[in-house]
Short mmCIF file of C-alpha atoms and ligand atoms in Angstrom, two decimals:
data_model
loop_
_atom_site.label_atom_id
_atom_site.label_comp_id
_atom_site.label_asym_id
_atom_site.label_seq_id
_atom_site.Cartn_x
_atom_site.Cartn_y
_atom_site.Cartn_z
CA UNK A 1 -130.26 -16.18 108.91
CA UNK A 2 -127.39 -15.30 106.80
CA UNK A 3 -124.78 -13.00 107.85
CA UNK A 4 -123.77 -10.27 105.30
CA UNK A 5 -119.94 -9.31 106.03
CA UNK A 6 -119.42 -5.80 104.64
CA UNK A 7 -116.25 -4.27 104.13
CA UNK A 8 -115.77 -0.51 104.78
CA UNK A 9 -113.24 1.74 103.27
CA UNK A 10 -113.51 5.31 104.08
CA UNK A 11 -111.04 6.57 101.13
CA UNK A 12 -110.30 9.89 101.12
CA UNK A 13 -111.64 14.07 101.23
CA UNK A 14 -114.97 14.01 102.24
CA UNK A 15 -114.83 10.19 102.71
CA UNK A 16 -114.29 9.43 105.97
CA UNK A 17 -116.79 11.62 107.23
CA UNK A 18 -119.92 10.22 104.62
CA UNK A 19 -118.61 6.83 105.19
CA UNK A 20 -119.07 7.58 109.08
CA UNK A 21 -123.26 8.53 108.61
CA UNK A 22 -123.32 5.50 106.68
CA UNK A 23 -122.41 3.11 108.97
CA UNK A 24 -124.49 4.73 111.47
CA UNK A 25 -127.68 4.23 109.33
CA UNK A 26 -126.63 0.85 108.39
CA UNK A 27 -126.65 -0.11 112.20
CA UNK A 28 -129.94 1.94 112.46
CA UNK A 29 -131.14 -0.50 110.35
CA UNK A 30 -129.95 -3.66 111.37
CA UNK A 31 -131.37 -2.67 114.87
CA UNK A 32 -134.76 -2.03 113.04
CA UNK A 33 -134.96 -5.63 111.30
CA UNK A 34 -133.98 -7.99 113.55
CA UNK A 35 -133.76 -10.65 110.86
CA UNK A 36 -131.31 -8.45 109.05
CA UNK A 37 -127.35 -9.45 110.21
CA UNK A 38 -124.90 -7.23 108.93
CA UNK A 39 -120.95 -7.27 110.30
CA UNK A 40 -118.79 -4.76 109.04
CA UNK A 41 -114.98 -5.36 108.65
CA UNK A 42 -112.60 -1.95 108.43
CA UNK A 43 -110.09 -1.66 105.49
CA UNK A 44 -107.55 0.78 104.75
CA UNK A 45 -107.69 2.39 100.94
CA UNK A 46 -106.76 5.60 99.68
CA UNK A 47 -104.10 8.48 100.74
CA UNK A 48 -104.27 7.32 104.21
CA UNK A 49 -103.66 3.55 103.53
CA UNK A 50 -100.75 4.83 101.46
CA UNK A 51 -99.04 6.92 104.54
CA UNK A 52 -99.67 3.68 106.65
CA UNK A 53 -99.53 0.71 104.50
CA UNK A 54 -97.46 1.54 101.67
CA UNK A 55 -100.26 1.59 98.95
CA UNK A 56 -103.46 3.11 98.16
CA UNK A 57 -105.01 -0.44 97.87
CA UNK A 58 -102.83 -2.74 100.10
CA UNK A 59 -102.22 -6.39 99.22
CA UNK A 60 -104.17 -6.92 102.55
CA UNK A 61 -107.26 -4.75 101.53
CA UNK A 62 -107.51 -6.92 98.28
CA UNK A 63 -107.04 -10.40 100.38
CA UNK A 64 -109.98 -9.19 102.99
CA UNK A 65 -112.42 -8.29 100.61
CA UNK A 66 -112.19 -11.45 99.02
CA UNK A 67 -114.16 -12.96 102.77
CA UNK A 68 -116.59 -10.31 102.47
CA UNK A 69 -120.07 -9.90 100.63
CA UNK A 70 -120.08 -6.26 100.18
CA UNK A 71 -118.34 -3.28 100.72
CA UNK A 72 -118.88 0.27 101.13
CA UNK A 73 -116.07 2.57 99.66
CA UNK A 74 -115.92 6.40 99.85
CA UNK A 75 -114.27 8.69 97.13
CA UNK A 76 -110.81 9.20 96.45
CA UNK A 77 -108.60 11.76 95.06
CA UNK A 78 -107.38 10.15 92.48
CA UNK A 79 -105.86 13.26 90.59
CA UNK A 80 -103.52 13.98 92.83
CA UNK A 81 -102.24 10.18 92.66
CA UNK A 82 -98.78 9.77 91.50
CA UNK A 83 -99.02 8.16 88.25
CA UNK A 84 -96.03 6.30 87.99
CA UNK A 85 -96.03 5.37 92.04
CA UNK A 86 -97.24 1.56 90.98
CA UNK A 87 -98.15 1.71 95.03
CA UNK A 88 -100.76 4.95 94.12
CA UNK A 89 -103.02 2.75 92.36
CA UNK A 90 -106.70 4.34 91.45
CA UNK A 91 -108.45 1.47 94.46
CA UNK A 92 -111.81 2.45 93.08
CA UNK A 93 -110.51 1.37 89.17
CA UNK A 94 -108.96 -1.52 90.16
CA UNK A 95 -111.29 -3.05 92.53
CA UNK A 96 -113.71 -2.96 89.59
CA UNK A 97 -111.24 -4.80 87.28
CA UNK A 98 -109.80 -7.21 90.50
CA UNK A 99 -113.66 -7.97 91.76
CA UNK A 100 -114.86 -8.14 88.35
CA UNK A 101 -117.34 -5.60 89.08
CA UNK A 102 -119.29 -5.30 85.85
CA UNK A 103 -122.15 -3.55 86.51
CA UNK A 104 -122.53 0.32 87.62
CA UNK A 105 -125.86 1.01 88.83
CA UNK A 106 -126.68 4.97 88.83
CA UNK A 107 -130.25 5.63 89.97
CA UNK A 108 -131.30 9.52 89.55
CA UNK A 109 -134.79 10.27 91.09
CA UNK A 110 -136.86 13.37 92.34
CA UNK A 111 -136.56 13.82 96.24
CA UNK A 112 -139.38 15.30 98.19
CA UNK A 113 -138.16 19.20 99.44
CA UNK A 114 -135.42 19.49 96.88
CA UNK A 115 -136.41 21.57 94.10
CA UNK A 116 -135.21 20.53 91.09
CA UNK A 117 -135.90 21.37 87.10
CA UNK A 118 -138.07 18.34 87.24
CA UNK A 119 -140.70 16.25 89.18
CA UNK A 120 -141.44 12.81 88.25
CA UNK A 121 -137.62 11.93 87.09
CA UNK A 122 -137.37 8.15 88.33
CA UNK A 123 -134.37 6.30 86.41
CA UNK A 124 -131.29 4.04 86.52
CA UNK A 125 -128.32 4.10 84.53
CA UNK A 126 -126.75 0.60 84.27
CA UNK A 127 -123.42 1.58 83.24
CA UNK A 128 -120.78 -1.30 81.94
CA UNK A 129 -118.02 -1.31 84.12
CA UNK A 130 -114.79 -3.05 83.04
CA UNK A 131 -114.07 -2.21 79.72
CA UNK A 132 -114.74 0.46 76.74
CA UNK A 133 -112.74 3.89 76.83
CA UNK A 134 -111.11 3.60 79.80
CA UNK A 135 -107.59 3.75 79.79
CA UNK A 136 -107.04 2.09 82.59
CA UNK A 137 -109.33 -1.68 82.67
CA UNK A 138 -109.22 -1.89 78.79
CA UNK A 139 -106.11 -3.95 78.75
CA UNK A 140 -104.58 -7.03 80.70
CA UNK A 141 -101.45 -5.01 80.63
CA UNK A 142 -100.87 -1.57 80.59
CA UNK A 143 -102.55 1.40 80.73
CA UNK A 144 -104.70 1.29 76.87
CA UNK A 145 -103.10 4.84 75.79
CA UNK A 146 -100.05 4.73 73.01
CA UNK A 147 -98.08 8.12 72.36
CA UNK A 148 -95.99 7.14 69.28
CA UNK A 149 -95.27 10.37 68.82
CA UNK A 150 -95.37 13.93 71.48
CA UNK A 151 -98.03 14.95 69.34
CA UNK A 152 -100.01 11.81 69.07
CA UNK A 153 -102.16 9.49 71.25
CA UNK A 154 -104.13 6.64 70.53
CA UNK A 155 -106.56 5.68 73.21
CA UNK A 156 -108.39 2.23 72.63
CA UNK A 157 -112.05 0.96 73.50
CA UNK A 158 -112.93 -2.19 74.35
CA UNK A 159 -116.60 -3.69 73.33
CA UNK A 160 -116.92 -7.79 74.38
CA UNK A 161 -120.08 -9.29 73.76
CA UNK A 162 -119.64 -11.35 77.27
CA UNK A 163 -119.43 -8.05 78.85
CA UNK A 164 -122.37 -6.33 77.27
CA UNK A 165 -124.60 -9.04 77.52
CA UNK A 166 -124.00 -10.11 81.24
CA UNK A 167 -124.53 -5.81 81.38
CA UNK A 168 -127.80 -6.04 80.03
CA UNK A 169 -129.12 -9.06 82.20
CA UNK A 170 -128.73 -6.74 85.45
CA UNK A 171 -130.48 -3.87 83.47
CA UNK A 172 -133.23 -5.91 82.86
CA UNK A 173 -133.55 -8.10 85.69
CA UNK A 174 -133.79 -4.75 87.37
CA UNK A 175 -136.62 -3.30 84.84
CA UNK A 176 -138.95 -6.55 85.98
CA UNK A 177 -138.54 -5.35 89.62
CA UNK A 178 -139.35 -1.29 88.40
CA UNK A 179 -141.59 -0.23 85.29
CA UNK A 180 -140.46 -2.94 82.81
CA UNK A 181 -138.72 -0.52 80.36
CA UNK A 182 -135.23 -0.76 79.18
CA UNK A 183 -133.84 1.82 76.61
CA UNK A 184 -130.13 0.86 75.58
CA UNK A 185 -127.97 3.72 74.69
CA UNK A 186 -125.30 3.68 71.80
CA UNK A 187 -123.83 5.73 69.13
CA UNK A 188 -123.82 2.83 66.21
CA UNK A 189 -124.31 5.09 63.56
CA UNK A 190 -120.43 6.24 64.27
CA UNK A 191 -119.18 3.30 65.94
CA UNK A 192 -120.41 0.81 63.72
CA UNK A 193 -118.80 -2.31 65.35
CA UNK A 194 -117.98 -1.53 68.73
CA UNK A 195 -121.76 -0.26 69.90
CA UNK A 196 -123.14 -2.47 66.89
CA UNK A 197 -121.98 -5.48 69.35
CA UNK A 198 -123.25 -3.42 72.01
CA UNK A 199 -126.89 -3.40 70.77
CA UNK A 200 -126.76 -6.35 69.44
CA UNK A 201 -125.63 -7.92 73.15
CA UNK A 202 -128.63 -6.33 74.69
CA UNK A 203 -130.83 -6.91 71.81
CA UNK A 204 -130.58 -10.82 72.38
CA UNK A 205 -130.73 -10.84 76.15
CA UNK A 206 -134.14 -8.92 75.52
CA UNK A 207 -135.46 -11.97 74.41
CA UNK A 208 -135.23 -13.94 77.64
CA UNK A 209 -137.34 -10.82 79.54
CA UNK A 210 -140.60 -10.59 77.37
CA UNK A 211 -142.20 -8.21 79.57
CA UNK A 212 -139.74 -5.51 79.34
CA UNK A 213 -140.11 -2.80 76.77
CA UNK A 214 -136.79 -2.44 74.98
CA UNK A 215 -135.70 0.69 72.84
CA UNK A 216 -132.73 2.20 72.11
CA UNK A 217 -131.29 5.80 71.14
CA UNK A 218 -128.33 7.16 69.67
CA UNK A 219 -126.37 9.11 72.54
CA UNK A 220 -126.80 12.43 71.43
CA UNK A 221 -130.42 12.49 70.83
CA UNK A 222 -130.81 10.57 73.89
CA UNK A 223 -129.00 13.42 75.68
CA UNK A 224 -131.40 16.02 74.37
CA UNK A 225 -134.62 13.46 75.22
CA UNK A 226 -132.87 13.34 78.93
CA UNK A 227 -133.46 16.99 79.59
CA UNK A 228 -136.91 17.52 77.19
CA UNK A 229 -138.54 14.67 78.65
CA UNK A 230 -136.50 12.84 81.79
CA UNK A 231 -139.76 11.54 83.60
CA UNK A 232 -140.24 8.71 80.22
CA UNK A 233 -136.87 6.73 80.75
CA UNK A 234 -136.89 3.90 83.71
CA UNK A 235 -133.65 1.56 82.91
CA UNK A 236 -130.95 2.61 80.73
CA UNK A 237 -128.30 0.33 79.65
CA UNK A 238 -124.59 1.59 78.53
CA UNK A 239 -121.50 1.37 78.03
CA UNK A 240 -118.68 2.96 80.42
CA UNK A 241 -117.83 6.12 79.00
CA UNK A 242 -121.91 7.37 78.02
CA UNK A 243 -122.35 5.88 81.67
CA UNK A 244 -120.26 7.91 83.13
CA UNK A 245 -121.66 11.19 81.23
CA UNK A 246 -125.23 10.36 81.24
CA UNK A 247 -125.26 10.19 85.01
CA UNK A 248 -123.85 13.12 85.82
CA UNK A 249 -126.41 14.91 83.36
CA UNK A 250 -129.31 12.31 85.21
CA UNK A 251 -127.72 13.75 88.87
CA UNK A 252 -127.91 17.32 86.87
CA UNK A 253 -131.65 16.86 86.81
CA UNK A 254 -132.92 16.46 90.43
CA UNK A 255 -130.36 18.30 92.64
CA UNK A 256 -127.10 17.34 91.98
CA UNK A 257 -124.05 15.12 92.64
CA UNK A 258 -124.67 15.30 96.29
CA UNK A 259 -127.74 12.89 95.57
CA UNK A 260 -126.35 10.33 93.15
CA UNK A 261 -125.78 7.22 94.78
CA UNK A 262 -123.77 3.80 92.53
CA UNK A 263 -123.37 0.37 93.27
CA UNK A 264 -120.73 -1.65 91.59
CA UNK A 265 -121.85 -4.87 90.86
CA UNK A 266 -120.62 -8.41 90.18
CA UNK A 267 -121.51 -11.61 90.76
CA UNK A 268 -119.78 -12.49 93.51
CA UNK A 269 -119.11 -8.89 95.23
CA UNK A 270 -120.52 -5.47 95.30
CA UNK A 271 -119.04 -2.33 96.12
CA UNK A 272 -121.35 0.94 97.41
CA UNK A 273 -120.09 4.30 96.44
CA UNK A 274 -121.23 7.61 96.38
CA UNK A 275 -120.75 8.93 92.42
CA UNK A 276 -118.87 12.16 92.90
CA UNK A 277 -115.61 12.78 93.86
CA UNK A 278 -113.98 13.19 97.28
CA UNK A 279 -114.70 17.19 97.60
CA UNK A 280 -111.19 18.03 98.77
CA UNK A 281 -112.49 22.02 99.16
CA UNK A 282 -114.93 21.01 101.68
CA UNK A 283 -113.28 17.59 103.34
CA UNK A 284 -113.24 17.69 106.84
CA UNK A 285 -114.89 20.42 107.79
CA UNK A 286 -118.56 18.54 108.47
CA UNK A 287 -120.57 20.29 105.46
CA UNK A 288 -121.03 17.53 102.72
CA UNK A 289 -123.99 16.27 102.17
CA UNK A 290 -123.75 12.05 102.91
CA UNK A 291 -127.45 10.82 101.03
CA UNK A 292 -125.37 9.89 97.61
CA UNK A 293 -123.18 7.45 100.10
CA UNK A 294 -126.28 6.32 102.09
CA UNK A 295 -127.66 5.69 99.25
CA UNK A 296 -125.80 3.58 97.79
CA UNK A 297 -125.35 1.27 100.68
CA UNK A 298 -129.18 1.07 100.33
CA UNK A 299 -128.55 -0.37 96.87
CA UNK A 300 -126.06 -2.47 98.38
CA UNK A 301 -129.05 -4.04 100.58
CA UNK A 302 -131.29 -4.19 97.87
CA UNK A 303 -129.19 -6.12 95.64
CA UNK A 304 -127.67 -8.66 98.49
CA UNK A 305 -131.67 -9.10 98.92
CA UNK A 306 -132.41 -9.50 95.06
CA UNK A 307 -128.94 -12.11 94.93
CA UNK A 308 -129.73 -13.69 97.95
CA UNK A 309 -133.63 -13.86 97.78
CA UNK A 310 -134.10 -11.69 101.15
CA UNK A 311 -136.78 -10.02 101.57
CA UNK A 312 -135.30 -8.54 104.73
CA UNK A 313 -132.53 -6.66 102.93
CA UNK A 314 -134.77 -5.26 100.47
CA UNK A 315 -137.11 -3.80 103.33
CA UNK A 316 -134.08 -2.14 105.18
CA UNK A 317 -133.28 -1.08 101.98
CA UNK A 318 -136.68 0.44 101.42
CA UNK A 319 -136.56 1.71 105.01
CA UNK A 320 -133.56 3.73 104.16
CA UNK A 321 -135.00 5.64 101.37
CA UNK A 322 -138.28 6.29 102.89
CA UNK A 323 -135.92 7.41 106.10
CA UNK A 324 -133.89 10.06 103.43
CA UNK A 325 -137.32 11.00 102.20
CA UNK A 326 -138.69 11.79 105.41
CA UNK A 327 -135.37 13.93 106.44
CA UNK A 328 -135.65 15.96 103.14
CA UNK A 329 -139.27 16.91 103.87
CA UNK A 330 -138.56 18.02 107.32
CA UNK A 331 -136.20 20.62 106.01
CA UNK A 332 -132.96 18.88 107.35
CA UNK A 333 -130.53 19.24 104.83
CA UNK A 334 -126.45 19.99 104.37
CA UNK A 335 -125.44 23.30 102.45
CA UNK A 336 -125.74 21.89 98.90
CA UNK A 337 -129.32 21.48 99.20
CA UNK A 338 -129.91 25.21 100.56
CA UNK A 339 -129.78 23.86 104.19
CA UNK A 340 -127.78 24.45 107.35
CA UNK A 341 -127.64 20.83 108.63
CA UNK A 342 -123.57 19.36 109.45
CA UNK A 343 -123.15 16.01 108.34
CA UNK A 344 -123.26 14.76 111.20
CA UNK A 345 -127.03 16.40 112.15
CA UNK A 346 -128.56 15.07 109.25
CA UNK A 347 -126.88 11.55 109.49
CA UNK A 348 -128.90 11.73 113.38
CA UNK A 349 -132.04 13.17 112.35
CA UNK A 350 -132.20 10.23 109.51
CA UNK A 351 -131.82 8.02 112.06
CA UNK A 352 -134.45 9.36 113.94
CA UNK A 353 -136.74 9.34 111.14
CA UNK A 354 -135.69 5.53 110.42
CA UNK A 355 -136.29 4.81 114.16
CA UNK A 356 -140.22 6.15 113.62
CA UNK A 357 -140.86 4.23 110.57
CA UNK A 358 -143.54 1.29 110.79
CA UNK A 359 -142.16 -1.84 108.64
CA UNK A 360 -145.82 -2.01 107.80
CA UNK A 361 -145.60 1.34 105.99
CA UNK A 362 -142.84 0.53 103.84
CA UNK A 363 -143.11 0.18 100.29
CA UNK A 364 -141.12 -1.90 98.22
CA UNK A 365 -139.66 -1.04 94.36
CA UNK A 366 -140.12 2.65 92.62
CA UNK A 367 -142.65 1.02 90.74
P1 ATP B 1 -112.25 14.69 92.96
O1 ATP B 1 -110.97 15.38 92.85
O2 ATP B 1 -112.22 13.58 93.95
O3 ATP B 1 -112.89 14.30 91.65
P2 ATP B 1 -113.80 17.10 92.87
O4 ATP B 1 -114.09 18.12 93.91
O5 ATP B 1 -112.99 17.52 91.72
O6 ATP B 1 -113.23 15.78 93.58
P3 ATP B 1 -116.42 16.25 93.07
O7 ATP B 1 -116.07 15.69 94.38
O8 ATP B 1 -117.29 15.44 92.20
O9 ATP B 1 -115.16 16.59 92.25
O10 ATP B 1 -117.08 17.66 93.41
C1 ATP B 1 -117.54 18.64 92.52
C2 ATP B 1 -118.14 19.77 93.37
O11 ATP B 1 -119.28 19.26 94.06
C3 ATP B 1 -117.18 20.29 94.45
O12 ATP B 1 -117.35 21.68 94.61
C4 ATP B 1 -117.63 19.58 95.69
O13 ATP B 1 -117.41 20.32 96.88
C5 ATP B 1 -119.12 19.36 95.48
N1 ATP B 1 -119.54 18.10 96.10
C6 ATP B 1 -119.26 16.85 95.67
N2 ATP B 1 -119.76 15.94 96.49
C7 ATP B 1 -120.41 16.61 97.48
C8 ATP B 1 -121.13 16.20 98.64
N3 ATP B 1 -121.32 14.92 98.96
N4 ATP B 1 -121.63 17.18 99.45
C9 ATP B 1 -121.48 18.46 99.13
N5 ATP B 1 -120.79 18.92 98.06
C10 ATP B 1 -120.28 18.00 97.23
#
């Protein structure tokens, strides 16, 4: 049986305390499949690793993570990060660049007892993760913004095709194990070269999956079909910056940020975390709703299952959503949802529901 060794870094606001539920599920779960072994390894990131360690993302944190298979980060505050500190380094940024984390994986679906604009909404965003607008992983060296003059700045994008393609093998790797539709999202029309390499990329890996429906869509339209028509999309494939946006419109569309769970992926490592920020308005005072950061440690499973062909982790993982479903339906939810629920309630009551779950009952895939 292998052991998975999973890092976890509570970062900071709201972190510590949605990190906290997580853990407890993941234990949940271990103690519900037997043939699941999980060990988790604590390591300091963020504000708090600064006070004590000297940096955001100590030397230490970097050298750990190296022994582990996974890791479960929470948000950070990265805003209030000194920029020229070298020691206040964004750890969520550069763990993607240092881990080679290529992959962003953004599911948005409807949940049972949260009303949302929508009801069948059921997609992924597989966002690249290492390179195009951002300032900060476009360049070996630093930061990919030049100022030649106050008045001026010149921010540059990065498009490789060994990034794009290796992109839009997850995306469809993931579309054989969902409803074998990939639509790849771009705005050539404009950016002629950079998303023409893009598309092009994704164009030739959709060759080696014959079974997947491929389309694609300029970014603008595709923004418009998003809201019109959300329940038609199942995989989409991107680059960072659209990613990012198109996310936060998919989390828009059944409930909110509070719901949006992300994996960051690579081949050797993958890091869980929640998609929005670190809430510093409501940090620490047991209100925020933990599913996104749940959820994404169910991803975590699922993918160390897909990787590692274990058809234990992807149960748990299934177990986990069907436990968040159950939860929902029962009416126990934090503030954002229209509940009344502390963090800490719901986290127990989703363990309870986990706890009543027959393996036999659990369904595999959002097919
Ligand atoms: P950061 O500075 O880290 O980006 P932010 O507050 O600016 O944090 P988000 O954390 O994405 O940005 O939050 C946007 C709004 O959504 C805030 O009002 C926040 O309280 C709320 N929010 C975000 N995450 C949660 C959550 N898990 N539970 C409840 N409310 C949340």
């Amino acid at each position: 049986m292998k052991n998975y060794q999973i890092a976890i870094m509570e970062g900071d606001g709201i972190g510590p305390e949605i990190v906290r539920e997580t853990v407890k599920v993941l234990e949940a779960v271990q103690r519900k499949c037997p043939a699941l072994s999980l060990s988790f390894k604590p390591l300091p990131v963020g504000l708090s690793a600064y006070e004590q360690h000297g940096s955001t993302l100590p030397k230490e944190t970097l050298e750990s993570l190296k022994q582990c298979d996974a890791g479960v980060l929470g948000p950070v505050t990265t805003h209030i990060y000194e920029v020229h500190d070298p020691n206040m380094v964004n750890p969520s940024g550069k763990l993607r660049k240092q881990l080679d984390l290529y992959a962003n994986i953004r599911p948005s679906r409807n949940f049972p007892g949260v009303p949302g604009r929508y009801d069948n909404v059921d997609m992924v965003i597989v966002r690249e993760n290492t390179e195009g607008m951002y300032a900060d992983r476009s360049l070996y060296e630093g930061d990919g913004e030049v100022m030649p003059t106050p008045d001026t700045v010149m921010s540059f994008r990065v498009v490789t095709r060994k990034a794009s393609e290796r992109l839009a093998k997850v995306g469809f790797e993931l579309a054989e194990h969902r409803r074998r539709s990939v639509a790849v999202i771009h705005k050539m029309n404009v950016l002629r070269r950079g998303c023409g390499l893009f598309v092009d990329s994704c164009r030739q890996i959709a060759k080696q999956y014959e079974d997947v429906a491929v389309s694609d869509y300029h970014i603008d339209a595709f923004s418009m079909f998003m809201v019109q028509k959300p329940e038609q999309y199942d995989v989409v494939v991107t680059t960072n910056m659209f990613g990012d946006i198109l996310s936060d419109l998919a989390a828009g569309l059944v409930g909110g940020l509070g719901l949006a769970p992300g994996l960051n992926l690579g081949d050797h490592f993958m890091l869980a975390q929640a998609t929005h920020g670190s809430a510093p308005d409501i940090a620490g005072k047991n209100i925020a709703n933990p599913i996104a950061e749940i959820l994404s440690a169910k991803l975590m499973l699922e993918w160390l299952g897909i990787r590692n062909k274990d058809e234990q982790a992807i149960t748990a993982a299934a177990l986990i959503e069907m436990a968040v479903e159950r939860t929902l339906l029962k009416g126990v939810k934090t503030g954002d949802l229209g509940g009344s629920a502390t963090t800490g309630q719901f986290g127990d009551e989703l363990v309870r529901q986990l706890e009543n779950i027959e393996i036999r009952e659990v369904t595999r895939w959002n097919k």
